[in-house]
Amino acid sequence: MNESGRLIVISGPSGAGKSTVVGKAIEGRHDVCFSTSVTTRAPRPGEVDGREYFFIDRERFREMVERDELLEHADYVSNSYGTPRAFVEKKLAEGMNVLLDIEVQGARQVHEKMPGAVTIFIAPPSLEVLERRLRGRGTDTEEAIAGRLERARQEFREADFYDYLIVNDNLERSAHALCAIIDAAQWRFSDRAEWLKNQ
Ligand code: ADP
Ligand code: 5GP
């Protein structure tokens, strides 16, 4: 069977543990790749153009939107972010599962446009734990932590359309759950019905 890959969309508040869980879940897996987004925000120290993001200016971003070169896009805290369409379509056609780490508005667009996409929301066990993790990470000011907590509350309210919710209270279990979801997505009847018809 010559199959295309699955689009796997992951969201969740900053500090929920998304990168840690994803990193552990896809360790050693050759069937999953990451999509690198474009953003208008400035690189943080240590970030490399083409690795964390493609850093572009507002003019170029607008051009990409006009030319329909983005699969989805959204504004987040005064900057714009988007998923380049061409890379995702090429990798899916090659049979790779493509992982997007995007915020809730973008995930909703993908959910509506691409019904085959699998959407996963990763949440911290509680807002108190989220606050502790953000402090523990040591990268945010008190003001930024307050802003991220408020944004987390808002995302909890908006996240009513996801297929899966992983409450990340145990890293091993969360990574195992994510792996299982990616594996199960390969066997969805709706994506494979053609095979039966062709027999
Ligand atoms: P995100 O990518 O969602 O912003 P990170 O992966 O950077 O979050 O995780 C935020 C912090 O929480 C990190 O310090 C990470 O080590 C820690 N963390 C992640 N998952 C867990 C977990 N299940 N239990 C305890 N700490 C965790
Ligand atoms: P940061 O600036 O901290 O790297 O990312 C801010 C937020 O933007 C995160 O929630 C991240 O998931 C989201 N994000 C990153 N890339 C994209 C994208 O291509 N599209 C959308 N909609 N959100 C994105």
mmCIF file of N, CA and C and ligand atoms in Angstrom, residues 11-22 101 122 125 129-130 132-134 136-138 148 167-174, ligand 1:
data_model
loop_
_atom_site.group_PDB
_atom_site.id
_atom_site.type_symbol
_atom_site.label_atom_id
_atom_site.label_comp_id
_atom_site.label_asym_id
_atom_site.label_seq_id
_atom_site.Cartn_x
_atom_site.Cartn_y
_atom_site.Cartn_z
ATOM 1 N N SER A 11 -0.786 21.424 20.177
ATOM 2 C CA SER A 11 -0.868 22.745 20.802
ATOM 3 C C SER A 11 -0.859 22.557 22.306
ATOM 4 N N GLY A 12 -0.791 23.681 22.989
ATOM 5 C CA GLY A 12 -0.814 23.653 24.447
ATOM 6 C C GLY A 12 -0.073 24.866 24.944
ATOM 7 N N PRO A 13 -0.376 25.298 26.144
ATOM 8 C CA PRO A 13 0.264 26.516 26.635
ATOM 9 C C PRO A 13 1.772 26.364 26.768
ATOM 10 N N SER A 14 2.439 27.479 26.621
ATOM 11 C CA SER A 14 3.879 27.510 26.819
ATOM 12 C C SER A 14 4.190 27.010 28.229
ATOM 13 N N GLY A 15 5.089 26.040 28.349
ATOM 14 C CA GLY A 15 5.421 25.488 29.655
ATOM 15 C C GLY A 15 4.669 24.198 29.973
ATOM 16 N N ALA A 16 3.744 23.789 29.100
ATOM 17 C CA ALA A 16 2.983 22.551 29.346
ATOM 18 C C ALA A 16 3.887 21.323 29.217
ATOM 19 N N GLY A 17 4.978 21.491 28.453
ATOM 20 C CA GLY A 17 5.898 20.373 28.263
ATOM 21 C C GLY A 17 5.883 19.825 26.847
ATOM 22 N N LYS A 18 5.377 20.599 25.897
ATOM 23 C CA LYS A 18 5.245 20.101 24.513
ATOM 24 C C LYS A 18 6.587 19.646 23.932
ATOM 25 N N SER A 19 7.598 20.516 23.973
ATOM 26 C CA SER A 19 8.861 20.114 23.330
ATOM 27 C C SER A 19 9.480 18.921 24.034
ATOM 28 N N THR A 20 9.356 18.864 25.362
ATOM 29 C CA THR A 20 9.932 17.731 26.093
ATOM 30 C C THR A 20 9.218 16.428 25.713
ATOM 31 N N VAL A 21 7.894 16.463 25.685
ATOM 32 C CA VAL A 21 7.111 15.262 25.371
ATOM 33 C C VAL A 21 7.356 14.831 23.917
ATOM 34 N N VAL A 22 7.308 15.807 22.999
ATOM 35 C CA VAL A 22 7.496 15.471 21.579
ATOM 36 C C VAL A 22 8.895 14.896 21.363
ATOM 37 N N ASP A 101 3.778 22.286 15.633
ATOM 38 C CA ASP A 101 3.605 22.795 16.998
ATOM 39 C C ASP A 101 3.073 24.214 16.848
ATOM 40 N N ILE A 122 -1.858 19.413 24.526
ATOM 41 C CA ILE A 122 -1.074 18.986 25.696
ATOM 42 C C ILE A 122 -1.251 20.017 26.792
ATOM 43 N N PRO A 125 -0.813 19.554 34.347
ATOM 44 C CA PRO A 125 -1.787 18.978 35.284
ATOM 45 C C PRO A 125 -2.661 20.043 35.946
ATOM 46 N N VAL A 129 0.791 24.073 38.616
ATOM 47 C CA VAL A 129 1.985 23.352 38.152
ATOM 48 C C VAL A 129 2.607 24.100 36.975
ATOM 49 N N LEU A 130 1.753 24.631 36.092
ATOM 50 C CA LEU A 130 2.272 25.379 34.943
ATOM 51 C C LEU A 130 3.114 26.556 35.434
ATOM 52 N N ARG A 132 4.684 26.852 38.247
ATOM 53 C CA ARG A 132 5.942 26.346 38.815
ATOM 54 C C ARG A 132 6.934 25.974 37.706
ATOM 55 N N ARG A 133 6.418 25.330 36.618
ATOM 56 C CA ARG A 133 7.309 24.931 35.521
ATOM 57 C C ARG A 133 7.884 26.152 34.811
ATOM 58 N N LEU A 134 7.038 27.158 34.632
ATOM 59 C CA LEU A 134 7.524 28.374 33.960
ATOM 60 C C LEU A 134 8.619 29.036 34.797
ATOM 61 N N GLY A 136 10.505 27.471 36.976
ATOM 62 C CA GLY A 136 11.634 26.531 36.980
ATOM 63 C C GLY A 136 12.468 26.646 35.719
ATOM 64 N N ARG A 137 11.813 26.964 34.599
ATOM 65 C CA ARG A 137 12.526 27.080 33.323
ATOM 66 C C ARG A 137 13.464 28.286 33.344
ATOM 67 N N GLY A 138 13.063 29.276 34.141
ATOM 68 C CA GLY A 138 13.952 30.416 34.377
ATOM 69 C C GLY A 138 14.185 31.330 33.190
ATOM 70 N N ARG A 148 1.616 34.637 30.259
ATOM 71 C CA ARG A 148 1.496 33.271 29.730
ATOM 72 C C ARG A 148 0.404 32.490 30.462
ATOM 73 N N VAL A 167 -2.857 15.116 29.402
ATOM 74 C CA VAL A 167 -2.519 15.883 30.602
ATOM 75 C C VAL A 167 -1.131 15.417 31.032
ATOM 76 N N ASN A 168 -0.188 16.330 30.909
ATOM 77 C CA ASN A 168 1.222 15.948 31.073
ATOM 78 C C ASN A 168 1.665 15.966 32.534
ATOM 79 N N ASP A 169 1.168 14.949 33.295
ATOM 80 C CA ASP A 169 1.613 14.880 34.686
ATOM 81 C C ASP A 169 2.755 13.889 34.853
ATOM 82 N N ASN A 170 3.009 13.116 33.815
ATOM 83 C CA ASN A 170 4.085 12.121 33.898
ATOM 84 C C ASN A 170 4.721 12.021 32.513
ATOM 85 N N LEU A 171 5.980 12.394 32.411
ATOM 86 C CA LEU A 171 6.635 12.518 31.115
ATOM 87 C C LEU A 171 6.617 11.218 30.305
ATOM 88 N N GLU A 172 6.960 10.085 30.979
ATOM 89 C CA GLU A 172 6.985 8.782 30.305
ATOM 90 C C GLU A 172 5.621 8.453 29.690
ATOM 91 N N ARG A 173 4.595 8.647 30.528
ATOM 92 C CA ARG A 173 3.245 8.290 30.095
ATOM 93 C C ARG A 173 2.777 9.192 28.959
ATOM 94 N N SER A 174 3.089 10.488 29.044
ATOM 95 C CA SER A 174 2.673 11.431 28.004
ATOM 96 C C SER A 174 3.363 11.102 26.675
HETATM 97 P P1 ADP B 1 6.679 23.844 26.116
HETATM 98 O O1 ADP B 1 7.432 23.289 24.930
HETATM 99 O O2 ADP B 1 5.258 23.402 26.162
HETATM 100 O O3 ADP B 1 6.810 25.332 26.285
HETATM 101 P P2 ADP B 1 8.780 22.574 27.726
HETATM 102 O O4 ADP B 1 8.928 21.273 27.023
HETATM 103 O O5 ADP B 1 9.825 23.634 27.512
HETATM 104 O O6 ADP B 1 7.333 23.211 27.456
HETATM 105 O O7 ADP B 1 8.648 22.241 29.294
HETATM 106 C C1 ADP B 1 8.545 23.249 30.287
HETATM 107 C C2 ADP B 1 9.262 22.778 31.569
HETATM 108 O O8 ADP B 1 8.528 21.709 32.177
HETATM 109 C C3 ADP B 1 10.657 22.234 31.285
HETATM 110 O O9 ADP B 1 11.516 22.677 32.323
HETATM 111 C C4 ADP B 1 10.459 20.704 31.324
HETATM 112 O O10 ADP B 1 11.632 20.033 31.722
HETATM 113 C C5 ADP B 1 9.352 20.549 32.363
HETATM 114 N N1 ADP B 1 8.499 19.355 32.134
HETATM 115 C C6 ADP B 1 7.969 18.926 30.960
HETATM 116 N N2 ADP B 1 7.193 17.827 31.149
HETATM 117 C C7 ADP B 1 7.222 17.561 32.486
HETATM 118 C C8 ADP B 1 6.611 16.569 33.330
HETATM 119 N N3 ADP B 1 5.769 15.616 32.855
HETATM 120 N N4 ADP B 1 6.879 16.595 34.656
HETATM 121 C C9 ADP B 1 7.680 17.561 35.170
HETATM 122 N N5 ADP B 1 8.288 18.541 34.447
HETATM 123 C C10 ADP B 1 8.066 18.543 33.125
#
